[in-house]
Amino acid sequence: MTLTPKRAQDSVIQMTELVLPNDTNTFGNLMGGRLMYWMDIAAALATMKHCSAPVVTASVDNISFETPIKLGNVVHIEAKVSRAFSTSMEVHLRVWGEDPVQQYRYKSNEAFMTFVALDPNGKSRQVPQIIPDTEEEKLLYEGAMRRRQLRLILSGKMKPQDAEELRALFI
């Protein structure tokens, strides 16, 4: 079955949350687990938008927390499919905090997550390919194969010597 490719921009999801007391740790910062929960939702929405099917989280790449988001600040999450493979999709997420009183925005973190599309029987199904338009989308698209190979190696699903995209960086 051949699916019509879709533009990366068409998968964009922007999610906004307010950091409330129940979302924070004892230092008044947004808890990392709460942020990861919100990021997972945003990424799921972006992939469902792209493939028009239910999805499940397959992997989460490294999430580094650059700047804490404080109680009372606003969280902005942008999720966009960076590349689609046969049944899986890589999503690029960016997170910003915003101080609504001082009116400034700051980068909190970014990450990549991978989702798999499911058919009505809960089995993986084909997804449309991505068409990257902007320079940034093209860079994310090109890097996605190397990130995928690294994920597969780390999960034991690929042997390092079979990761041709990664090997090309060093040879």
Short mmCIF file of N, CA and C in Angstrom, two decimals:
data_model
loop_
_atom_site.label_atom_id
_atom_site.label_comp_id
_atom_site.label_asym_id
_atom_site.label_seq_id
_atom_site.Cartn_x
_atom_site.Cartn_y
_atom_site.Cartn_z
N MET A 1 0.85 -1.17 0.00
CA MET A 1 0.00 0.00 0.00
C MET A 1 0.90 1.24 0.00
N THR A 2 0.65 2.16 -0.93
CA THR A 2 1.41 3.39 -1.02
C THR A 2 0.59 4.53 -0.43
N LEU A 3 1.18 5.22 0.54
CA LEU A 3 0.52 6.34 1.18
C LEU A 3 1.10 7.65 0.64
N THR A 4 0.27 8.65 0.53
CA THR A 4 0.72 9.95 0.05
C THR A 4 1.58 10.63 1.11
N PRO A 5 2.80 11.02 0.74
CA PRO A 5 3.67 11.73 1.70
C PRO A 5 3.02 13.03 2.18
N LYS A 6 3.40 13.46 3.38
CA LYS A 6 2.86 14.68 3.97
C LYS A 6 4.00 15.60 4.39
N ARG A 7 3.73 16.89 4.40
CA ARG A 7 4.72 17.88 4.81
C ARG A 7 4.94 17.79 6.32
N ALA A 8 6.17 17.99 6.75
CA ALA A 8 6.49 17.96 8.17
C ALA A 8 5.66 19.02 8.91
N GLN A 9 5.54 20.20 8.33
CA GLN A 9 4.82 21.31 8.96
C GLN A 9 3.37 20.94 9.28
N ASP A 10 2.79 20.02 8.51
CA ASP A 10 1.39 19.64 8.73
C ASP A 10 1.19 18.83 10.01
N SER A 11 2.27 18.37 10.62
CA SER A 11 2.15 17.57 11.85
C SER A 11 2.35 18.39 13.12
N VAL A 12 2.61 19.68 12.98
CA VAL A 12 2.95 20.50 14.15
C VAL A 12 1.82 20.55 15.17
N ILE A 13 2.19 20.34 16.43
CA ILE A 13 1.29 20.48 17.56
C ILE A 13 1.94 21.47 18.52
N GLN A 14 1.17 22.41 18.99
CA GLN A 14 1.65 23.33 20.02
C GLN A 14 0.75 23.18 21.23
N MET A 15 1.36 22.89 22.35
CA MET A 15 0.63 22.64 23.58
C MET A 15 1.11 23.63 24.63
N THR A 16 0.19 24.12 25.43
CA THR A 16 0.52 25.09 26.47
C THR A 16 -0.06 24.62 27.80
N GLU A 17 0.75 24.69 28.84
CA GLU A 17 0.32 24.30 30.19
C GLU A 17 0.78 25.37 31.17
N LEU A 18 0.04 25.51 32.25
CA LEU A 18 0.42 26.39 33.34
C LEU A 18 0.98 25.54 34.47
N VAL A 19 2.13 25.92 35.02
CA VAL A 19 2.75 25.15 36.11
C VAL A 19 2.06 25.53 37.42
N LEU A 20 1.36 24.56 37.99
CA LEU A 20 0.62 24.74 39.23
C LEU A 20 1.37 24.06 40.38
N PRO A 21 0.98 24.33 41.63
CA PRO A 21 1.70 23.75 42.77
C PRO A 21 1.83 22.22 42.72
N ASN A 22 0.82 21.54 42.24
CA ASN A 22 0.87 20.08 42.18
C ASN A 22 1.85 19.55 41.13
N ASP A 23 2.33 20.43 40.25
CA ASP A 23 3.27 20.05 39.19
C ASP A 23 4.73 20.24 39.60
N THR A 24 4.98 20.77 40.81
CA THR A 24 6.34 21.18 41.17
C THR A 24 6.97 20.30 42.25
N ASN A 25 8.29 20.40 42.32
CA ASN A 25 9.05 19.74 43.37
C ASN A 25 9.21 20.69 44.56
N THR A 26 10.00 20.31 45.53
CA THR A 26 10.15 21.14 46.74
C THR A 26 10.93 22.44 46.48
N PHE A 27 11.53 22.57 45.30
CA PHE A 27 12.25 23.79 44.94
C PHE A 27 11.38 24.77 44.14
N GLY A 28 10.12 24.39 43.91
CA GLY A 28 9.22 25.25 43.13
C GLY A 28 9.44 25.15 41.63
N ASN A 29 10.14 24.08 41.19
CA ASN A 29 10.38 23.85 39.77
C ASN A 29 9.45 22.77 39.25
N LEU A 30 9.09 22.88 37.99
CA LEU A 30 8.29 21.84 37.34
C LEU A 30 9.02 20.51 37.45
N MET A 31 8.32 19.47 37.88
CA MET A 31 8.92 18.13 37.98
C MET A 31 9.20 17.59 36.58
N GLY A 32 10.36 16.96 36.42
CA GLY A 32 10.74 16.40 35.12
C GLY A 32 9.75 15.39 34.61
N GLY A 33 9.22 14.57 35.50
CA GLY A 33 8.25 13.56 35.07
C GLY A 33 6.97 14.16 34.53
N ARG A 34 6.54 15.27 35.11
CA ARG A 34 5.33 15.94 34.62
C ARG A 34 5.59 16.51 33.23
N LEU A 35 6.79 17.12 33.04
CA LEU A 35 7.12 17.66 31.72
C LEU A 35 7.20 16.54 30.69
N MET A 36 7.80 15.41 31.04
CA MET A 36 7.89 14.29 30.11
C MET A 36 6.50 13.77 29.74
N TYR A 37 5.59 13.76 30.70
CA TYR A 37 4.20 13.36 30.46
C TYR A 37 3.56 14.28 29.42
N TRP A 38 3.72 15.59 29.61
CA TRP A 38 3.16 16.55 28.66
C TRP A 38 3.82 16.41 27.29
N MET A 39 5.14 16.18 27.27
CA MET A 39 5.84 16.00 26.00
C MET A 39 5.35 14.76 25.27
N ASP A 40 5.09 13.69 26.01
CA ASP A 40 4.59 12.45 25.42
C ASP A 40 3.23 12.68 24.77
N ILE A 41 2.38 13.44 25.42
CA ILE A 41 1.06 13.75 24.85
C ILE A 41 1.22 14.57 23.57
N ALA A 42 2.04 15.61 23.60
CA ALA A 42 2.24 16.45 22.42
C ALA A 42 2.79 15.63 21.25
N ALA A 43 3.76 14.76 21.53
CA ALA A 43 4.35 13.93 20.48
C ALA A 43 3.33 12.95 19.92
N ALA A 44 2.51 12.38 20.78
CA ALA A 44 1.46 11.45 20.32
C ALA A 44 0.47 12.19 19.41
N LEU A 45 0.10 13.39 19.80
CA LEU A 45 -0.84 14.16 18.97
C LEU A 45 -0.24 14.48 17.60
N ALA A 46 1.05 14.84 17.57
CA ALA A 46 1.70 15.15 16.29
C ALA A 46 1.74 13.92 15.38
N THR A 47 2.07 12.75 15.95
CA THR A 47 2.16 11.55 15.12
C THR A 47 0.77 11.07 14.69
N MET A 48 -0.22 11.20 15.55
CA MET A 48 -1.58 10.83 15.15
C MET A 48 -2.08 11.75 14.04
N LYS A 49 -1.73 13.01 14.13
CA LYS A 49 -2.10 13.98 13.09
C LYS A 49 -1.45 13.59 11.77
N HIS A 50 -0.19 13.11 11.84
CA HIS A 50 0.53 12.74 10.63
C HIS A 50 -0.03 11.47 9.99
N CYS A 51 -0.28 10.46 10.79
CA CYS A 51 -0.64 9.16 10.21
C CYS A 51 -2.13 8.82 10.29
N SER A 52 -2.92 9.63 10.96
CA SER A 52 -4.37 9.39 11.09
C SER A 52 -4.66 8.01 11.66
N ALA A 53 -3.93 7.64 12.72
CA ALA A 53 -4.11 6.33 13.34
C ALA A 53 -3.69 6.43 14.80
N PRO A 54 -4.11 5.46 15.61
CA PRO A 54 -3.62 5.41 16.99
C PRO A 54 -2.12 5.12 16.99
N VAL A 55 -1.42 5.61 18.01
CA VAL A 55 0.03 5.43 18.10
C VAL A 55 0.42 5.04 19.51
N VAL A 56 1.60 4.46 19.64
CA VAL A 56 2.19 4.16 20.95
C VAL A 56 3.63 4.66 20.97
N THR A 57 4.09 5.03 22.15
CA THR A 57 5.46 5.48 22.32
C THR A 57 6.39 4.27 22.21
N ALA A 58 7.40 4.37 21.36
CA ALA A 58 8.36 3.29 21.20
C ALA A 58 9.66 3.59 21.92
N SER A 59 10.09 4.87 21.89
CA SER A 59 11.33 5.23 22.58
C SER A 59 11.36 6.72 22.86
N VAL A 60 12.16 7.06 23.86
CA VAL A 60 12.40 8.46 24.22
C VAL A 60 13.91 8.63 24.27
N ASP A 61 14.41 9.55 23.45
CA ASP A 61 15.84 9.83 23.49
C ASP A 61 16.17 10.65 24.73
N ASN A 62 17.42 10.94 24.89
CA ASN A 62 17.89 11.71 26.03
C ASN A 62 17.12 13.02 26.18
N ILE A 63 16.65 13.28 27.38
CA ILE A 63 16.02 14.57 27.69
C ILE A 63 16.90 15.25 28.73
N SER A 64 17.49 16.36 28.34
CA SER A 64 18.32 17.13 29.25
C SER A 64 17.56 18.39 29.62
N PHE A 65 17.49 18.66 30.92
CA PHE A 65 16.76 19.82 31.39
C PHE A 65 17.75 20.98 31.51
N GLU A 66 17.70 21.91 30.55
CA GLU A 66 18.64 23.03 30.50
C GLU A 66 18.30 24.11 31.51
N THR A 67 17.04 24.49 31.56
CA THR A 67 16.61 25.57 32.43
C THR A 67 15.33 25.15 33.13
N PRO A 68 15.26 25.24 34.46
CA PRO A 68 14.04 24.84 35.16
C PRO A 68 12.89 25.81 34.85
N ILE A 69 11.69 25.27 34.88
CA ILE A 69 10.49 26.07 34.69
C ILE A 69 9.82 26.20 36.06
N LYS A 70 9.60 27.43 36.45
CA LYS A 70 9.14 27.73 37.82
C LYS A 70 7.61 27.68 37.96
N LEU A 71 7.18 27.50 39.20
CA LEU A 71 5.78 27.58 39.58
C LEU A 71 5.19 28.90 39.05
N GLY A 72 4.04 28.82 38.43
CA GLY A 72 3.38 30.00 37.89
C GLY A 72 3.80 30.37 36.49
N ASN A 73 4.86 29.74 35.98
CA ASN A 73 5.27 29.99 34.61
C ASN A 73 4.44 29.14 33.65
N VAL A 74 4.53 29.48 32.38
CA VAL A 74 3.80 28.78 31.33
C VAL A 74 4.78 27.88 30.59
N VAL A 75 4.33 26.70 30.22
CA VAL A 75 5.13 25.75 29.44
C VAL A 75 4.58 25.72 28.02
N HIS A 76 5.45 25.90 27.04
CA HIS A 76 5.08 25.80 25.63
C HIS A 76 5.83 24.61 25.04
N ILE A 77 5.10 23.69 24.46
CA ILE A 77 5.71 22.51 23.85
C ILE A 77 5.34 22.49 22.37
N GLU A 78 6.36 22.37 21.52
CA GLU A 78 6.11 22.21 20.09
C GLU A 78 6.61 20.84 19.68
N ALA A 79 5.75 20.07 19.03
CA ALA A 79 6.11 18.74 18.55
C ALA A 79 5.85 18.68 17.04
N LYS A 80 6.81 18.08 16.32
CA LYS A 80 6.68 17.96 14.87
C LYS A 80 7.35 16.67 14.42
N VAL A 81 6.72 15.92 13.53
CA VAL A 81 7.32 14.70 13.00
C VAL A 81 8.52 15.11 12.14
N SER A 82 9.69 14.57 12.48
CA SER A 82 10.91 14.92 11.74
C SER A 82 11.21 13.92 10.63
N ARG A 83 10.76 12.67 10.80
CA ARG A 83 10.93 11.67 9.75
C ARG A 83 10.02 10.49 10.03
N ALA A 84 9.52 9.91 8.95
CA ALA A 84 8.72 8.70 9.06
C ALA A 84 9.47 7.56 8.39
N PHE A 85 9.45 6.40 9.03
CA PHE A 85 10.07 5.22 8.46
C PHE A 85 8.94 4.34 7.93
N SER A 86 8.97 3.06 8.05
CA SER A 86 7.85 2.29 7.50
C SER A 86 6.62 2.34 8.43
N THR A 87 6.82 2.03 9.72
CA THR A 87 5.70 2.06 10.66
C THR A 87 5.95 2.99 11.83
N SER A 88 7.15 3.54 11.92
CA SER A 88 7.50 4.41 13.04
C SER A 88 7.75 5.83 12.57
N MET A 89 7.65 6.75 13.53
CA MET A 89 7.86 8.17 13.25
C MET A 89 8.70 8.77 14.36
N GLU A 90 9.71 9.55 13.97
CA GLU A 90 10.50 10.29 14.94
C GLU A 90 9.87 11.68 15.08
N VAL A 91 9.76 12.13 16.33
CA VAL A 91 9.18 13.44 16.62
C VAL A 91 10.24 14.30 17.30
N HIS A 92 10.37 15.53 16.84
CA HIS A 92 11.27 16.50 17.47
C HIS A 92 10.42 17.39 18.35
N LEU A 93 10.83 17.54 19.61
CA LEU A 93 10.11 18.38 20.56
C LEU A 93 10.99 19.50 21.06
N ARG A 94 10.40 20.67 21.18
CA ARG A 94 11.07 21.82 21.79
C ARG A 94 10.18 22.32 22.92
N VAL A 95 10.82 22.70 24.02
CA VAL A 95 10.07 23.17 25.18
C VAL A 95 10.63 24.53 25.62
N TRP A 96 9.74 25.46 25.85
CA TRP A 96 10.09 26.77 26.37
C TRP A 96 9.28 27.03 27.63
N GLY A 97 9.87 27.75 28.54
CA GLY A 97 9.15 28.29 29.68
C GLY A 97 8.87 29.76 29.39
N GLU A 98 7.85 30.27 30.04
CA GLU A 98 7.54 31.69 29.87
C GLU A 98 7.11 32.26 31.21
N ASP A 99 7.74 33.34 31.58
CA ASP A 99 7.35 34.07 32.79
C ASP A 99 6.30 35.09 32.35
N PRO A 100 5.03 34.87 32.71
CA PRO A 100 3.98 35.76 32.22
C PRO A 100 3.99 37.14 32.87
N VAL A 101 4.60 37.27 34.04
CA VAL A 101 4.67 38.57 34.71
C VAL A 101 5.79 39.43 34.10
N GLN A 102 6.98 38.83 34.00
CA GLN A 102 8.13 39.55 33.41
C GLN A 102 8.07 39.56 31.89
N GLN A 103 7.22 38.73 31.32
CA GLN A 103 7.00 38.61 29.88
C GLN A 103 8.28 38.31 29.10
N TYR A 104 8.90 37.18 29.47
CA TYR A 104 10.02 36.70 28.66
C TYR A 104 9.93 35.19 28.55
N ARG A 105 10.45 34.69 27.44
CA ARG A 105 10.46 33.26 27.13
C ARG A 105 11.89 32.75 27.19
N TYR A 106 12.06 31.50 27.62
CA TYR A 106 13.38 30.90 27.69
C TYR A 106 13.29 29.42 27.32
N LYS A 107 14.37 28.94 26.70
CA LYS A 107 14.39 27.53 26.29
C LYS A 107 14.58 26.65 27.51
N SER A 108 13.78 25.61 27.60
CA SER A 108 13.92 24.65 28.70
C SER A 108 14.65 23.40 28.22
N ASN A 109 14.19 22.81 27.12
CA ASN A 109 14.85 21.63 26.60
C ASN A 109 14.29 21.24 25.23
N GLU A 110 14.91 20.23 24.63
CA GLU A 110 14.37 19.61 23.43
C GLU A 110 14.71 18.14 23.46
N ALA A 111 13.97 17.36 22.69
CA ALA A 111 14.16 15.91 22.72
C ALA A 111 13.59 15.29 21.45
N PHE A 112 13.88 14.02 21.28
CA PHE A 112 13.30 13.23 20.20
C PHE A 112 12.58 12.04 20.82
N MET A 113 11.42 11.71 20.27
CA MET A 113 10.67 10.53 20.69
C MET A 113 10.29 9.77 19.43
N THR A 114 10.09 8.48 19.57
CA THR A 114 9.67 7.65 18.45
C THR A 114 8.34 6.99 18.78
N PHE A 115 7.44 7.02 17.82
CA PHE A 115 6.12 6.42 17.97
C PHE A 115 5.86 5.45 16.84
N VAL A 116 5.02 4.45 17.11
CA VAL A 116 4.64 3.46 16.11
C VAL A 116 3.13 3.56 15.91
N ALA A 117 2.70 3.54 14.65
CA ALA A 117 1.27 3.57 14.32
C ALA A 117 0.70 2.16 14.41
N LEU A 118 -0.55 2.08 14.87
CA LEU A 118 -1.21 0.78 15.04
C LEU A 118 -2.45 0.68 14.17
N ASP A 119 -2.70 -0.55 13.70
CA ASP A 119 -3.94 -0.82 12.97
C ASP A 119 -5.03 -1.21 13.97
N PRO A 120 -6.26 -1.48 13.52
CA PRO A 120 -7.33 -1.81 14.47
C PRO A 120 -7.08 -3.07 15.31
N ASN A 121 -6.14 -3.92 14.88
CA ASN A 121 -5.82 -5.13 15.63
C ASN A 121 -4.63 -4.94 16.57
N GLY A 122 -4.14 -3.71 16.68
CA GLY A 122 -3.00 -3.43 17.56
C GLY A 122 -1.66 -3.81 16.96
N LYS A 123 -1.62 -4.08 15.67
CA LYS A 123 -0.36 -4.40 14.98
C LYS A 123 0.16 -3.13 14.30
N SER A 124 1.47 -3.05 14.12
CA SER A 124 2.04 -1.87 13.47
C SER A 124 1.53 -1.77 12.03
N ARG A 125 1.39 -0.53 11.57
CA ARG A 125 0.90 -0.29 10.22
C ARG A 125 1.75 0.77 9.54
N GLN A 126 1.70 0.80 8.22
CA GLN A 126 2.46 1.75 7.42
C GLN A 126 2.04 3.19 7.73
N VAL A 127 2.99 4.10 7.62
CA VAL A 127 2.72 5.52 7.81
C VAL A 127 3.20 6.29 6.58
N PRO A 128 2.59 7.47 6.33
CA PRO A 128 3.05 8.28 5.20
C PRO A 128 4.46 8.81 5.45
N GLN A 129 5.22 8.98 4.39
CA GLN A 129 6.55 9.57 4.49
C GLN A 129 6.44 11.07 4.75
N ILE A 130 7.54 11.66 5.17
CA ILE A 130 7.59 13.10 5.46
C ILE A 130 8.29 13.83 4.31
N ILE A 131 7.77 15.00 4.00
CA ILE A 131 8.42 15.90 3.05
C ILE A 131 8.96 17.08 3.85
N PRO A 132 10.28 17.16 4.03
CA PRO A 132 10.84 18.32 4.74
C PRO A 132 10.95 19.50 3.78
N ASP A 133 10.50 20.66 4.22
CA ASP A 133 10.52 21.85 3.36
C ASP A 133 11.62 22.83 3.74
N THR A 134 11.71 23.18 5.01
CA THR A 134 12.67 24.19 5.45
C THR A 134 14.05 23.57 5.63
N GLU A 135 15.07 24.42 5.73
CA GLU A 135 16.43 23.93 5.97
C GLU A 135 16.50 23.15 7.29
N GLU A 136 15.86 23.68 8.32
CA GLU A 136 15.86 22.99 9.61
C GLU A 136 15.18 21.63 9.51
N GLU A 137 14.05 21.55 8.81
CA GLU A 137 13.36 20.27 8.63
C GLU A 137 14.23 19.28 7.87
N LYS A 138 14.97 19.77 6.89
CA LYS A 138 15.86 18.90 6.11
C LYS A 138 17.00 18.36 6.98
N LEU A 139 17.57 19.22 7.84
CA LEU A 139 18.63 18.77 8.74
C LEU A 139 18.12 17.72 9.73
N LEU A 140 16.94 17.96 10.30
CA LEU A 140 16.34 16.99 11.22
C LEU A 140 16.04 15.68 10.50
N TYR A 141 15.54 15.78 9.28
CA TYR A 141 15.21 14.60 8.48
C TYR A 141 16.46 13.77 8.21
N GLU A 142 17.53 14.42 7.78
CA GLU A 142 18.78 13.72 7.47
C GLU A 142 19.38 13.07 8.71
N GLY A 143 19.35 13.75 9.84
CA GLY A 143 19.91 13.20 11.07
C GLY A 143 19.08 12.09 11.67
N ALA A 144 17.83 11.99 11.26
CA ALA A 144 16.93 11.00 11.86
C ALA A 144 17.39 9.56 11.63
N MET A 145 17.98 9.28 10.48
CA MET A 145 18.44 7.91 10.20
C MET A 145 19.57 7.53 11.16
N ARG A 146 20.48 8.45 11.41
CA ARG A 146 21.58 8.16 12.35
C ARG A 146 21.03 7.97 13.77
N ARG A 147 20.09 8.84 14.17
CA ARG A 147 19.48 8.69 15.50
C ARG A 147 18.74 7.37 15.60
N ARG A 148 18.07 6.97 14.54
CA ARG A 148 17.33 5.70 14.53
C ARG A 148 18.29 4.52 14.68
N GLN A 149 19.38 4.56 13.93
CA GLN A 149 20.36 3.47 14.02
C GLN A 149 20.95 3.40 15.42
N LEU A 150 21.22 4.52 16.03
CA LEU A 150 21.75 4.54 17.39
C LEU A 150 20.73 3.93 18.37
N ARG A 151 19.46 4.30 18.22
CA ARG A 151 18.41 3.73 19.08
C ARG A 151 18.34 2.21 18.91
N LEU A 152 18.43 1.75 17.65
CA LEU A 152 18.35 0.31 17.38
C LEU A 152 19.56 -0.44 17.96
N ILE A 153 20.72 0.16 17.88
CA ILE A 153 21.92 -0.46 18.46
C ILE A 153 21.77 -0.55 19.98
N LEU A 154 21.37 0.56 20.60
CA LEU A 154 21.24 0.58 22.06
C LEU A 154 20.17 -0.38 22.57
N SER A 155 19.14 -0.64 21.75
CA SER A 155 18.09 -1.57 22.17
C SER A 155 18.41 -3.02 21.80
N GLY A 156 19.56 -3.23 21.15
CA GLY A 156 19.96 -4.60 20.78
C GLY A 156 19.29 -5.10 19.52
N LYS A 157 18.63 -4.24 18.76
CA LYS A 157 17.92 -4.66 17.54
C LYS A 157 18.77 -4.51 16.28
N MET A 158 19.96 -3.92 16.43
CA MET A 158 20.86 -3.75 15.29
C MET A 158 22.29 -3.92 15.78
N LYS A 159 23.11 -4.56 14.95
CA LYS A 159 24.51 -4.69 15.27
C LYS A 159 25.24 -3.42 14.83
N PRO A 160 26.20 -2.94 15.62
CA PRO A 160 26.91 -1.70 15.25
C PRO A 160 27.49 -1.73 13.84
N GLN A 161 28.00 -2.88 13.42
CA GLN A 161 28.61 -2.96 12.09
C GLN A 161 27.59 -2.80 10.96
N ASP A 162 26.29 -2.95 11.27
CA ASP A 162 25.25 -2.79 10.26
C ASP A 162 24.71 -1.36 10.16
N ALA A 163 25.17 -0.49 11.02
CA ALA A 163 24.68 0.89 11.05
C ALA A 163 25.49 1.73 10.06
N GLU A 164 25.14 1.63 8.79
CA GLU A 164 25.91 2.28 7.74
C GLU A 164 25.93 3.81 7.86
N GLU A 165 24.83 4.42 8.22
CA GLU A 165 24.78 5.88 8.35
C GLU A 165 25.73 6.36 9.46
N LEU A 166 25.75 5.63 10.56
CA LEU A 166 26.64 6.00 11.67
C LEU A 166 28.09 5.74 11.30
N ARG A 167 28.35 4.61 10.67
CA ARG A 167 29.72 4.27 10.29
C ARG A 167 30.30 5.31 9.33
N ALA A 168 29.43 5.86 8.46
CA ALA A 168 29.90 6.86 7.49
C ALA A 168 30.44 8.11 8.16
N LEU A 169 30.00 8.39 9.37
CA LEU A 169 30.51 9.54 10.10
C LEU A 169 31.96 9.37 10.53
N PHE A 170 32.38 8.13 10.70
CA PHE A 170 33.70 7.84 11.25
C PHE A 170 34.68 7.28 10.24
N ILE A 171 34.20 6.89 9.08
CA ILE A 171 35.08 6.27 8.07
C ILE A 171 35.32 7.21 6.92
#
